[in-house]
Amino acid sequence: MFSWLSAVTLPIQPRRLLAALLIAAAAASTATGEETLRVRVLLSYFSSRQAVTVSGDALQYQRADGSWAPTPQPAITLPPAGPLPQDSRSPLVLCVPDGTLTVSQGSRKRSYRGHLCVTVSASGLTMVNDVGLEDYLRGVLPAEMPASFPVEALKAQAVAARSYTLANTGRHTSSGADLCDSDHCQVYGGAGREHSATDTAIAATAGQVLAVSGKVISAQYSSNCGGYTSPSGALGAAGAIPDTDSKGVPYCACDRGQAWQCRATQAQILAAAGERRKTPIRRLTVTERDVSGRVRQVRLTHDYGETTLSANTLRLALGLSRMKSLLCTFAADPANGDILISGRGWGHGAGLCQWGARGMAMPPLSASFRDILSHYFPSAKLALIAGEAAGQPPTSLRPSP
Ligand SMILES: [Zn+2]
Ligand SMILES: [Zn+2]
């Protein structure tokens, strides 16, 4: 899948390309009714150890010869209570043509477009939603950015998420999938999460991606960079730029939760460092920060000597929503020796800052999604995935008009 990613950028008249793409898109939808580019999403939301029920209006299964037939019952329990149709494909593939199917497991329930591929093995159920790229994004965007954000911020997010998707399709190949539905890859809530505002942003940027030298980039994004984006290995990302307007005010300062504080006990910090011996921490020293000011490493001085601790390990141990970022400082609480951590921002801070995108899109700046993307990904260019809409395997990337 997606072997076209090593494609090159071709020079083409932008306006002619857009017209050609729109015509091709119309032709494709009447010819097949399905998108050419598809994403296989591993559904980790459901436990692989419990049975699920799959239902939907006119639920169908795929036969071994590729044709479709109605399921014997309107709902199927998996692992199956009885025999499946003899002629069904293995793994089992289910769909509701032009609709959504629903997966339920106890109190968990989600609906999906596209196909649901289910493998039953000794290790449990593996469910993969095989869905068109643009339909996939409709279930991602509202889960990754509030749908109430300005439309230009939503459009920037749509292009970033589309690029991230195409650049990260190999993350779950061992499960027969491209990406998973959790924040390990991108949060995907299926059809039930769709929102008209994010749908509009996705449709307005259909097929547009960020590319460097003809390759789609892994366009990272996070909630709030705290005023400085993080240097990132991702191609095209700014890396350690002040995320501020001409007066020095951070674009993401519109997030009232930008500044945060949390408290950790000495025992929690020692445990994060793997130090099992009981000892008071005599000193905590930040020994390394990156160019954006994010802490990389701290040193703990205690009665047995010194222990170094990666800041990221500490953040994972304390919880990502407790120690919200690494753009922080440490202080001791004289009352009980607890460590007080004060910081700004939420998330890794690399690539697109979502609250910054909101700040840029709001008046008085009223920036377009192109302005927002070029601010956060200055080395990247907007490109269209050529061929997708024409119903052909994509063969190249072309500059976007
Ligand atoms: Zn994943
Ligand atoms: Zn920011």
PDB file of N, CA and C in Angstrom, residues 71-170:
ATOM      1  N   THR A  71     -25.601 -11.024   5.220  1.00  0.00           N
ATOM      2  CA  THR A  71     -25.277 -11.950   6.309  1.00  0.00           C
ATOM      3  C   THR A  71     -26.554 -12.711   6.696  1.00  0.00           C
ATOM      4  N   PRO A  72     -26.390 -13.927   7.223  1.00  0.00           N
ATOM      5  CA  PRO A  72     -27.571 -14.731   7.571  1.00  0.00           C
ATOM      6  C   PRO A  72     -28.449 -14.034   8.607  1.00  0.00           C
ATOM      7  N   GLN A  73     -27.825 -13.305   9.541  1.00  0.00           N
ATOM      8  CA  GLN A  73     -28.586 -12.545  10.547  1.00  0.00           C
ATOM      9  C   GLN A  73     -28.222 -11.070  10.423  1.00  0.00           C
ATOM     10  N   PRO A  74     -29.120 -10.181  10.911  1.00  0.00           N
ATOM     11  CA  PRO A  74     -28.814  -8.739  10.823  1.00  0.00           C
ATOM     12  C   PRO A  74     -27.656  -8.323  11.722  1.00  0.00           C
ATOM     13  N   ALA A  75     -27.308  -9.160  12.713  1.00  0.00           N
ATOM     14  CA  ALA A  75     -26.172  -8.861  13.584  1.00  0.00           C
ATOM     15  C   ALA A  75     -25.334 -10.125  13.753  1.00  0.00           C
ATOM     16  N   ILE A  76     -24.010  -9.933  13.814  1.00  0.00           N
ATOM     17  CA  ILE A  76     -23.109 -11.082  13.940  1.00  0.00           C
ATOM     18  C   ILE A  76     -22.288 -10.927  15.204  1.00  0.00           C
ATOM     19  N   THR A  77     -22.196 -11.988  15.989  1.00  0.00           N
ATOM     20  CA  THR A  77     -21.353 -11.969  17.179  1.00  0.00           C
ATOM     21  C   THR A  77     -20.027 -12.630  16.840  1.00  0.00           C
ATOM     22  N   LEU A  78     -18.950 -12.008  17.275  1.00  0.00           N
ATOM     23  CA  LEU A  78     -17.619 -12.532  16.985  1.00  0.00           C
ATOM     24  C   LEU A  78     -16.799 -12.612  18.265  1.00  0.00           C
ATOM     25  N   PRO A  79     -16.100 -13.691  18.582  1.00  0.00           N
ATOM     26  CA  PRO A  79     -16.059 -14.910  17.776  1.00  0.00           C
ATOM     27  C   PRO A  79     -17.466 -15.474  17.580  1.00  0.00           C
ATOM     28  N   PRO A  80     -17.703 -16.137  16.461  1.00  0.00           N
ATOM     29  CA  PRO A  80     -19.058 -16.562  16.116  1.00  0.00           C
ATOM     30  C   PRO A  80     -19.590 -17.649  17.045  1.00  0.00           C
ATOM     31  N   ALA A  81     -20.881 -17.509  17.391  1.00  0.00           N
ATOM     32  CA  ALA A  81     -21.529 -18.523  18.229  1.00  0.00           C
ATOM     33  C   ALA A  81     -21.813 -19.770  17.387  1.00  0.00           C
ATOM     34  N   GLY A  82     -22.062 -19.576  16.119  1.00  0.00           N
ATOM     35  CA  GLY A  82     -22.342 -20.697  15.222  1.00  0.00           C
ATOM     36  C   GLY A  82     -21.443 -20.607  14.000  1.00  0.00           C
ATOM     37  N   PRO A  83     -21.630 -21.495  13.040  1.00  0.00           N
ATOM     38  CA  PRO A  83     -20.774 -21.473  11.847  1.00  0.00           C
ATOM     39  C   PRO A  83     -21.039 -20.239  10.978  1.00  0.00           C
ATOM     40  N   LEU A  84     -19.974 -19.713  10.384  1.00  0.00           N
ATOM     41  CA  LEU A  84     -20.108 -18.607   9.433  1.00  0.00           C
ATOM     42  C   LEU A  84     -20.467 -19.198   8.074  1.00  0.00           C
ATOM     43  N   PRO A  85     -20.994 -18.389   7.155  1.00  0.00           N
ATOM     44  CA  PRO A  85     -21.291 -18.929   5.820  1.00  0.00           C
ATOM     45  C   PRO A  85     -20.046 -19.600   5.231  1.00  0.00           C
ATOM     46  N   GLN A  86     -20.269 -20.761   4.635  1.00  0.00           N
ATOM     47  CA  GLN A  86     -19.164 -21.573   4.098  1.00  0.00           C
ATOM     48  C   GLN A  86     -18.311 -20.814   3.096  1.00  0.00           C
ATOM     49  N   ASP A  87     -18.965 -19.921   2.352  1.00  0.00           N
ATOM     50  CA  ASP A  87     -18.233 -19.279   1.253  1.00  0.00           C
ATOM     51  C   ASP A  87     -17.616 -17.944   1.664  1.00  0.00           C
ATOM     52  N   SER A  88     -17.557 -17.626   2.983  1.00  0.00           N
ATOM     53  CA  SER A  88     -17.031 -16.327   3.383  1.00  0.00           C
ATOM     54  C   SER A  88     -15.507 -16.288   3.294  1.00  0.00           C
ATOM     55  N   ARG A  89     -15.013 -15.080   3.082  1.00  0.00           N
ATOM     56  CA  ARG A  89     -13.566 -14.869   3.019  1.00  0.00           C
ATOM     57  C   ARG A  89     -12.958 -15.063   4.385  1.00  0.00           C
ATOM     58  N   SER A  90     -11.702 -15.397   4.423  1.00  0.00           N
ATOM     59  CA  SER A  90     -10.986 -15.468   5.705  1.00  0.00           C
ATOM     60  C   SER A  90      -9.746 -14.584   5.582  1.00  0.00           C
ATOM     61  N   PRO A  91      -9.540 -13.584   6.441  1.00  0.00           N
ATOM     62  CA  PRO A  91     -10.424 -13.176   7.527  1.00  0.00           C
ATOM     63  C   PRO A  91     -11.757 -12.639   7.015  1.00  0.00           C
ATOM     64  N   LEU A  92     -12.717 -12.636   7.935  1.00  0.00           N
ATOM     65  CA  LEU A  92     -14.073 -12.207   7.604  1.00  0.00           C
ATOM     66  C   LEU A  92     -14.107 -10.704   7.291  1.00  0.00           C
ATOM     67  N   VAL A  93     -14.771 -10.323   6.206  1.00  0.00           N
ATOM     68  CA  VAL A  93     -14.901  -8.909   5.849  1.00  0.00           C
ATOM     69  C   VAL A  93     -16.382  -8.563   5.798  1.00  0.00           C
ATOM     70  N   LEU A  94     -16.765  -7.514   6.558  1.00  0.00           N
ATOM     71  CA  LEU A  94     -18.170  -7.094   6.642  1.00  0.00           C
ATOM     72  C   LEU A  94     -18.297  -5.652   6.195  1.00  0.00           C
ATOM     73  N   CYS A  95     -19.442  -5.302   5.662  1.00  0.00           N
ATOM     74  CA  CYS A  95     -19.680  -3.889   5.350  1.00  0.00           C
ATOM     75  C   CYS A  95     -21.172  -3.619   5.226  1.00  0.00           C
ATOM     76  N   VAL A  96     -21.507  -2.325   5.292  1.00  0.00           N
ATOM     77  CA  VAL A  96     -22.846  -1.862   4.956  1.00  0.00           C
ATOM     78  C   VAL A  96     -22.657  -0.919   3.772  1.00  0.00           C
ATOM     79  N   PRO A  97     -23.057  -1.342   2.570  1.00  0.00           N
ATOM     80  CA  PRO A  97     -22.821  -0.487   1.408  1.00  0.00           C
ATOM     81  C   PRO A  97     -23.467   0.889   1.602  1.00  0.00           C
ATOM     82  N   ASP A  98     -22.706   1.937   1.319  1.00  0.00           N
ATOM     83  CA  ASP A  98     -23.192   3.322   1.432  1.00  0.00           C
ATOM     84  C   ASP A  98     -23.710   3.663   2.824  1.00  0.00           C
ATOM     85  N   GLY A  99     -23.251   2.970   3.841  1.00  0.00           N
ATOM     86  CA  GLY A  99     -23.705   3.273   5.199  1.00  0.00           C
ATOM     87  C   GLY A  99     -22.619   2.963   6.208  1.00  0.00           C
ATOM     88  N   THR A 100     -23.032   2.778   7.440  1.00  0.00           N
ATOM     89  CA  THR A 100     -22.066   2.468   8.488  1.00  0.00           C
ATOM     90  C   THR A 100     -22.481   1.194   9.203  1.00  0.00           C
ATOM     91  N   LEU A 101     -21.486   0.471   9.682  1.00  0.00           N
ATOM     92  CA  LEU A 101     -21.789  -0.673  10.538  1.00  0.00           C
ATOM     93  C   LEU A 101     -21.424  -0.294  11.969  1.00  0.00           C
ATOM     94  N   THR A 102     -22.026  -0.983  12.920  1.00  0.00           N
ATOM     95  CA  THR A 102     -21.814  -0.657  14.331  1.00  0.00           C
ATOM     96  C   THR A 102     -21.161  -1.830  15.036  1.00  0.00           C
ATOM     97  N   VAL A 103     -20.138  -1.525  15.807  1.00  0.00           N
ATOM     98  CA  VAL A 103     -19.463  -2.540  16.612  1.00  0.00           C
ATOM     99  C   VAL A 103     -19.782  -2.247  18.071  1.00  0.00           C
ATOM    100  N   SER A 104     -20.273  -3.235  18.813  1.00  0.00           N
ATOM    101  CA  SER A 104     -20.548  -3.026  20.244  1.00  0.00           C
ATOM    102  C   SER A 104     -19.856  -4.100  21.065  1.00  0.00           C
ATOM    103  N   GLN A 105     -19.427  -3.662  22.233  1.00  0.00           N
ATOM    104  CA  GLN A 105     -18.772  -4.577  23.196  1.00  0.00           C
ATOM    105  C   GLN A 105     -19.062  -4.009  24.582  1.00  0.00           C
ATOM    106  N   GLY A 106     -19.994  -4.599  25.308  1.00  0.00           N
ATOM    107  CA  GLY A 106     -20.400  -4.045  26.600  1.00  0.00           C
ATOM    108  C   GLY A 106     -20.904  -2.616  26.411  1.00  0.00           C
ATOM    109  N   SER A 107     -20.321  -1.678  27.174  1.00  0.00           N
ATOM    110  CA  SER A 107     -20.775  -0.286  27.065  1.00  0.00           C
ATOM    111  C   SER A 107     -20.084   0.449  25.913  1.00  0.00           C
ATOM    112  N   ARG A 108     -19.175  -0.205  25.223  1.00  0.00           N
ATOM    113  CA  ARG A 108     -18.446   0.440  24.122  1.00  0.00           C
ATOM    114  C   ARG A 108     -19.169   0.209  22.802  1.00  0.00           C
ATOM    115  N   LYS A 109     -19.320   1.289  22.059  1.00  0.00           N
ATOM    116  CA  LYS A 109     -20.067   1.174  20.802  1.00  0.00           C
ATOM    117  C   LYS A 109     -19.552   2.243  19.840  1.00  0.00           C
ATOM    118  N   ARG A 110     -19.169   1.841  18.636  1.00  0.00           N
ATOM    119  CA  ARG A 110     -18.746   2.816  17.629  1.00  0.00           C
ATOM    120  C   ARG A 110     -19.223   2.365  16.260  1.00  0.00           C
ATOM    121  N   SER A 111     -19.438   3.334  15.371  1.00  0.00           N
ATOM    122  CA  SER A 111     -19.856   2.996  14.013  1.00  0.00           C
ATOM    123  C   SER A 111     -18.748   3.394  13.030  1.00  0.00           C
ATOM    124  N   TYR A 112     -18.681   2.648  11.934  1.00  0.00           N
ATOM    125  CA  TYR A 112     -17.592   2.827  10.971  1.00  0.00           C
ATOM    126  C   TYR A 112     -18.109   2.793   9.541  1.00  0.00           C
ATOM    127  N   ARG A 113     -17.460   3.603   8.700  1.00  0.00           N
ATOM    128  CA  ARG A 113     -17.656   3.484   7.258  1.00  0.00           C
ATOM    129  C   ARG A 113     -16.683   2.438   6.729  1.00  0.00           C
ATOM    130  N   GLY A 114     -16.824   2.105   5.460  1.00  0.00           N
ATOM    131  CA  GLY A 114     -15.878   1.173   4.845  1.00  0.00           C
ATOM    132  C   GLY A 114     -16.092  -0.263   5.271  1.00  0.00           C
ATOM    133  N   HIS A 115     -15.010  -1.018   5.236  1.00  0.00           N
ATOM    134  CA  HIS A 115     -15.087  -2.447   5.540  1.00  0.00           C
ATOM    135  C   HIS A 115     -14.520  -2.734   6.918  1.00  0.00           C
ATOM    136  N   LEU A 116     -15.058  -3.751   7.563  1.00  0.00           N
ATOM    137  CA  LEU A 116     -14.507  -4.224   8.829  1.00  0.00           C
ATOM    138  C   LEU A 116     -13.942  -5.620   8.584  1.00  0.00           C
ATOM    139  N   CYS A 117     -12.622  -5.758   8.795  1.00  0.00           N
ATOM    140  CA  CYS A 117     -11.968  -7.052   8.585  1.00  0.00           C
ATOM    141  C   CYS A 117     -11.677  -7.646   9.957  1.00  0.00           C
ATOM    142  N   VAL A 118     -12.190  -8.838  10.201  1.00  0.00           N
ATOM    143  CA  VAL A 118     -12.081  -9.442  11.530  1.00  0.00           C
ATOM    144  C   VAL A 118     -11.321 -10.767  11.444  1.00  0.00           C
ATOM    145  N   THR A 119     -10.269 -10.862  12.240  1.00  0.00           N
ATOM    146  CA  THR A 119      -9.517 -12.112  12.340  1.00  0.00           C
ATOM    147  C   THR A 119      -9.726 -12.675  13.737  1.00  0.00           C
ATOM    148  N   VAL A 120     -10.121 -13.938  13.803  1.00  0.00           N
ATOM    149  CA  VAL A 120     -10.260 -14.603  15.106  1.00  0.00           C
ATOM    150  C   VAL A 120      -9.121 -15.609  15.221  1.00  0.00           C
ATOM    151  N   SER A 121      -8.313 -15.448  16.271  1.00  0.00           N
ATOM    152  CA  SER A 121      -7.198 -16.372  16.458  1.00  0.00           C
ATOM    153  C   SER A 121      -7.073 -16.699  17.944  1.00  0.00           C
ATOM    154  N   ALA A 122      -6.057 -17.494  18.274  1.00  0.00           N
ATOM    155  CA  ALA A 122      -5.855 -17.876  19.675  1.00  0.00           C
ATOM    156  C   ALA A 122      -5.576 -16.645  20.532  1.00  0.00           C
ATOM    157  N   SER A 123      -4.990 -15.618  19.941  1.00  0.00           N
ATOM    158  CA  SER A 123      -4.673 -14.418  20.731  1.00  0.00           C
ATOM    159  C   SER A 123      -5.867 -13.458  20.811  1.00  0.00           C
ATOM    160  N   GLY A 124      -6.989 -13.831  20.239  1.00  0.00           N
ATOM    161  CA  GLY A 124      -8.188 -13.015  20.362  1.00  0.00           C
ATOM    162  C   GLY A 124      -8.632 -12.437  19.035  1.00  0.00           C
ATOM    163  N   LEU A 125      -9.435 -11.366  19.133  1.00  0.00           N
ATOM    164  CA  LEU A 125     -10.004 -10.720  17.943  1.00  0.00           C
ATOM    165  C   LEU A 125      -9.078  -9.616  17.453  1.00  0.00           C
ATOM    166  N   THR A 126      -8.852  -9.557  16.156  1.00  0.00           N
ATOM    167  CA  THR A 126      -8.173  -8.400  15.585  1.00  0.00           C
ATOM    168  C   THR A 126      -9.148  -7.769  14.600  1.00  0.00           C
ATOM    169  N   MET A 127      -9.482  -6.507  14.860  1.00  0.00           N
ATOM    170  CA  MET A 127     -10.430  -5.827  13.969  1.00  0.00           C
ATOM    171  C   MET A 127      -9.739  -4.669  13.279  1.00  0.00           C
ATOM    172  N   VAL A 128      -9.884  -4.631  11.962  1.00  0.00           N
ATOM    173  CA  VAL A 128      -9.269  -3.576  11.160  1.00  0.00           C
ATOM    174  C   VAL A 128     -10.356  -2.936  10.305  1.00  0.00           C
ATOM    175  N   ASN A 129     -10.460  -1.613  10.399  1.00  0.00           N
ATOM    176  CA  ASN A 129     -11.408  -0.873   9.579  1.00  0.00           C
ATOM    177  C   ASN A 129     -10.678  -0.385   8.320  1.00  0.00           C
ATOM    178  N   ASP A 130     -11.061  -0.941   7.176  1.00  0.00           N
ATOM    179  CA  ASP A 130     -10.464  -0.560   5.894  1.00  0.00           C
ATOM    180  C   ASP A 130     -11.374   0.522   5.308  1.00  0.00           C
ATOM    181  N   VAL A 131     -10.863   1.764   5.290  1.00  0.00           N
ATOM    182  CA  VAL A 131     -11.739   2.903   4.998  1.00  0.00           C
ATOM    183  C   VAL A 131     -11.029   3.878   4.065  1.00  0.00           C
ATOM    184  N   GLY A 132     -11.791   4.595   3.244  1.00  0.00           N
ATOM    185  CA  GLY A 132     -11.206   5.603   2.358  1.00  0.00           C
ATOM    186  C   GLY A 132     -10.490   6.678   3.165  1.00  0.00           C
ATOM    187  N   LEU A 133      -9.394   7.195   2.611  1.00  0.00           N
ATOM    188  CA  LEU A 133      -8.576   8.175   3.334  1.00  0.00           C
ATOM    189  C   LEU A 133      -9.392   9.369   3.833  1.00  0.00           C
ATOM    190  N   GLU A 134     -10.226   9.948   2.971  1.00  0.00           N
ATOM    191  CA  GLU A 134     -10.968  11.148   3.374  1.00  0.00           C
ATOM    192  C   GLU A 134     -12.037  10.805   4.427  1.00  0.00           C
ATOM    193  N   ASP A 135     -12.660   9.635   4.308  1.00  0.00           N
ATOM    194  CA  ASP A 135     -13.622   9.202   5.336  1.00  0.00           C
ATOM    195  C   ASP A 135     -12.908   8.939   6.665  1.00  0.00           C
ATOM    196  N   TYR A 136     -11.707   8.391   6.574  1.00  0.00           N
ATOM    197  CA  TYR A 136     -10.907   8.168   7.785  1.00  0.00           C
ATOM    198  C   TYR A 136     -10.656   9.506   8.493  1.00  0.00           C
ATOM    199  N   LEU A 137     -10.260  10.500   7.716  1.00  0.00           N
ATOM    200  CA  LEU A 137      -9.965  11.816   8.309  1.00  0.00           C
ATOM    201  C   LEU A 137     -11.202  12.420   8.983  1.00  0.00           C
ATOM    202  N   ARG A 138     -12.388  12.125   8.453  1.00  0.00           N
ATOM    203  CA  ARG A 138     -13.630  12.635   9.072  1.00  0.00           C
ATOM    204  C   ARG A 138     -13.807  12.105  10.491  1.00  0.00           C
ATOM    205  N   GLY A 139     -13.257  10.903  10.762  1.00  0.00           N
ATOM    206  CA  GLY A 139     -13.334  10.335  12.107  1.00  0.00           C
ATOM    207  C   GLY A 139     -12.148  10.720  12.981  1.00  0.00           C
ATOM    208  N   VAL A 140     -11.115  11.316  12.351  1.00  0.00           N
ATOM    209  CA  VAL A 140      -9.906  11.709  13.094  1.00  0.00           C
ATOM    210  C   VAL A 140     -10.002  13.163  13.568  1.00  0.00           C
ATOM    211  N   LEU A 141     -10.362  14.046  12.644  1.00  0.00           N
ATOM    212  CA  LEU A 141     -10.234  15.488  12.943  1.00  0.00           C
ATOM    213  C   LEU A 141     -10.957  15.939  14.215  1.00  0.00           C
ATOM    214  N   PRO A 142     -12.248  15.569  14.396  1.00  0.00           N
ATOM    215  CA  PRO A 142     -12.927  16.053  15.613  1.00  0.00           C
ATOM    216  C   PRO A 142     -12.355  15.433  16.886  1.00  0.00           C
ATOM    217  N   ALA A 143     -11.638  14.299  16.741  1.00  0.00           N
ATOM    218  CA  ALA A 143     -11.024  13.671  17.916  1.00  0.00           C
ATOM    219  C   ALA A 143      -9.675  14.306  18.229  1.00  0.00           C
ATOM    220  N   GLU A 144      -9.096  14.997  17.254  1.00  0.00           N
ATOM    221  CA  GLU A 144      -7.767  15.565  17.436  1.00  0.00           C
ATOM    222  C   GLU A 144      -7.768  17.079  17.617  1.00  0.00           C
ATOM    223  N   MET A 145      -8.829  17.766  17.158  1.00  0.00           N
ATOM    224  CA  MET A 145      -8.921  19.227  17.314  1.00  0.00           C
ATOM    225  C   MET A 145     -10.383  19.581  17.554  1.00  0.00           C
ATOM    226  N   PRO A 146     -10.672  20.488  18.526  1.00  0.00           N
ATOM    227  CA  PRO A 146     -12.082  20.828  18.749  1.00  0.00           C
ATOM    228  C   PRO A 146     -12.736  21.340  17.456  1.00  0.00           C
ATOM    229  N   ALA A 147     -13.906  20.795  17.133  1.00  0.00           N
ATOM    230  CA  ALA A 147     -14.605  21.202  15.905  1.00  0.00           C
ATOM    231  C   ALA A 147     -15.045  22.664  15.972  1.00  0.00           C
ATOM    232  N   SER A 148     -14.990  23.251  17.176  1.00  0.00           N
ATOM    233  CA  SER A 148     -15.379  24.661  17.327  1.00  0.00           C
ATOM    234  C   SER A 148     -14.255  25.614  16.919  1.00  0.00           C
ATOM    235  N   PHE A 149     -13.070  25.102  16.606  1.00  0.00           N
ATOM    236  CA  PHE A 149     -11.962  25.967  16.187  1.00  0.00           C
ATOM    237  C   PHE A 149     -12.301  26.594  14.829  1.00  0.00           C
ATOM    238  N   PRO A 150     -11.668  27.753  14.507  1.00  0.00           N
ATOM    239  CA  PRO A 150     -11.955  28.404  13.219  1.00  0.00           C
ATOM    240  C   PRO A 150     -11.646  27.475  12.041  1.00  0.00           C
ATOM    241  N   VAL A 151     -12.389  27.661  10.971  1.00  0.00           N
ATOM    242  CA  VAL A 151     -12.289  26.725   9.839  1.00  0.00           C
ATOM    243  C   VAL A 151     -10.884  26.700   9.247  1.00  0.00           C
ATOM    244  N   GLU A 152     -10.155  27.823   9.246  1.00  0.00           N
ATOM    245  CA  GLU A 152      -8.800  27.798   8.669  1.00  0.00           C
ATOM    246  C   GLU A 152      -7.856  26.958   9.529  1.00  0.00           C
ATOM    247  N   ALA A 153      -8.064  26.958  10.840  1.00  0.00           N
ATOM    248  CA  ALA A 153      -7.271  26.086  11.718  1.00  0.00           C
ATOM    249  C   ALA A 153      -7.637  24.630  11.445  1.00  0.00           C
ATOM    250  N   LEU A 154      -8.923  24.357  11.250  1.00  0.00           N
ATOM    251  CA  LEU A 154      -9.367  22.986  10.956  1.00  0.00           C
ATOM    252  C   LEU A 154      -8.801  22.513   9.613  1.00  0.00           C
ATOM    253  N   LYS A 155      -8.729  23.429   8.648  1.00  0.00           N
ATOM    254  CA  LYS A 155      -8.176  23.056   7.339  1.00  0.00           C
ATOM    255  C   LYS A 155      -6.681  22.728   7.468  1.00  0.00           C
ATOM    256  N   ALA A 156      -5.950  23.545   8.243  1.00  0.00           N
ATOM    257  CA  ALA A 156      -4.521  23.267   8.468  1.00  0.00           C
ATOM    258  C   ALA A 156      -4.354  21.906   9.144  1.00  0.00           C
ATOM    259  N   GLN A 157      -5.235  21.629  10.104  1.00  0.00           N
ATOM    260  CA  GLN A 157      -5.192  20.339  10.809  1.00  0.00           C
ATOM    261  C   GLN A 157      -5.498  19.192   9.842  1.00  0.00           C
ATOM    262  N   ALA A 158      -6.435  19.398   8.938  1.00  0.00           N
ATOM    263  CA  ALA A 158      -6.798  18.352   7.961  1.00  0.00           C
ATOM    264  C   ALA A 158      -5.596  18.000   7.086  1.00  0.00           C
ATOM    265  N   VAL A 159      -4.887  19.019   6.618  1.00  0.00           N
ATOM    266  CA  VAL A 159      -3.725  18.765   5.751  1.00  0.00           C
ATOM    267  C   VAL A 159      -2.617  18.069   6.548  1.00  0.00           C
ATOM    268  N   ALA A 160      -2.412  18.506   7.800  1.00  0.00           N
ATOM    269  CA  ALA A 160      -1.381  17.880   8.639  1.00  0.00           C
ATOM    270  C   ALA A 160      -1.735  16.419   8.907  1.00  0.00           C
ATOM    271  N   ALA A 161      -2.994  16.147   9.265  1.00  0.00           N
ATOM    272  CA  ALA A 161      -3.403  14.771   9.579  1.00  0.00           C
ATOM    273  C   ALA A 161      -3.333  13.880   8.337  1.00  0.00           C
ATOM    274  N   ARG A 162      -3.711  14.440   7.180  1.00  0.00           N
ATOM    275  CA  ARG A 162      -3.644  13.652   5.929  1.00  0.00           C
ATOM    276  C   ARG A 162      -2.182  13.300   5.635  1.00  0.00           C
ATOM    277  N   SER A 163      -1.288  14.266   5.807  1.00  0.00           N
ATOM    278  CA  SER A 163       0.137  14.025   5.549  1.00  0.00           C
ATOM    279  C   SER A 163       0.687  13.010   6.538  1.00  0.00           C
ATOM    280  N   TYR A 164       0.355  13.197   7.798  1.00  0.00           N
ATOM    281  CA  TYR A 164       0.843  12.274   8.840  1.00  0.00           C
ATOM    282  C   TYR A 164       0.389  10.849   8.523  1.00  0.00           C
ATOM    283  N   THR A 165      -0.858  10.705   8.107  1.00  0.00           N
ATOM    284  CA  THR A 165      -1.406   9.387   7.789  1.00  0.00           C
ATOM    285  C   THR A 165      -0.588   8.699   6.702  1.00  0.00           C
ATOM    286  N   LEU A 166      -0.377   9.421   5.605  1.00  0.00           N
ATOM    287  CA  LEU A 166       0.294   8.797   4.463  1.00  0.00           C
ATOM    288  C   LEU A 166       1.764   8.518   4.751  1.00  0.00           C
ATOM    289  N   ALA A 167       2.368   9.300   5.650  1.00  0.00           N
ATOM    290  CA  ALA A 167       3.785   9.092   5.959  1.00  0.00           C
ATOM    291  C   ALA A 167       4.001   8.025   7.033  1.00  0.00           C
ATOM    292  N   ASN A 168       2.919   7.554   7.648  1.00  0.00           N
ATOM    293  CA  ASN A 168       3.074   6.615   8.777  1.00  0.00           C
ATOM    294  C   ASN A 168       2.306   5.320   8.585  1.00  0.00           C
ATOM    295  N   THR A 169       2.121   4.909   7.335  1.00  0.00           N
ATOM    296  CA  THR A 169       1.268   3.751   7.087  1.00  0.00           C
ATOM    297  C   THR A 169       1.901   2.427   7.512  1.00  0.00           C
ATOM    298  N   GLY A 170       3.168   2.426   7.862  1.00  0.00           N
ATOM    299  CA  GLY A 170       3.813   1.159   8.211  1.00  0.00           C
ATOM    300  C   GLY A 170       3.840   0.846   9.692  1.00  0.00           C
TER     301      GLY A 170
END
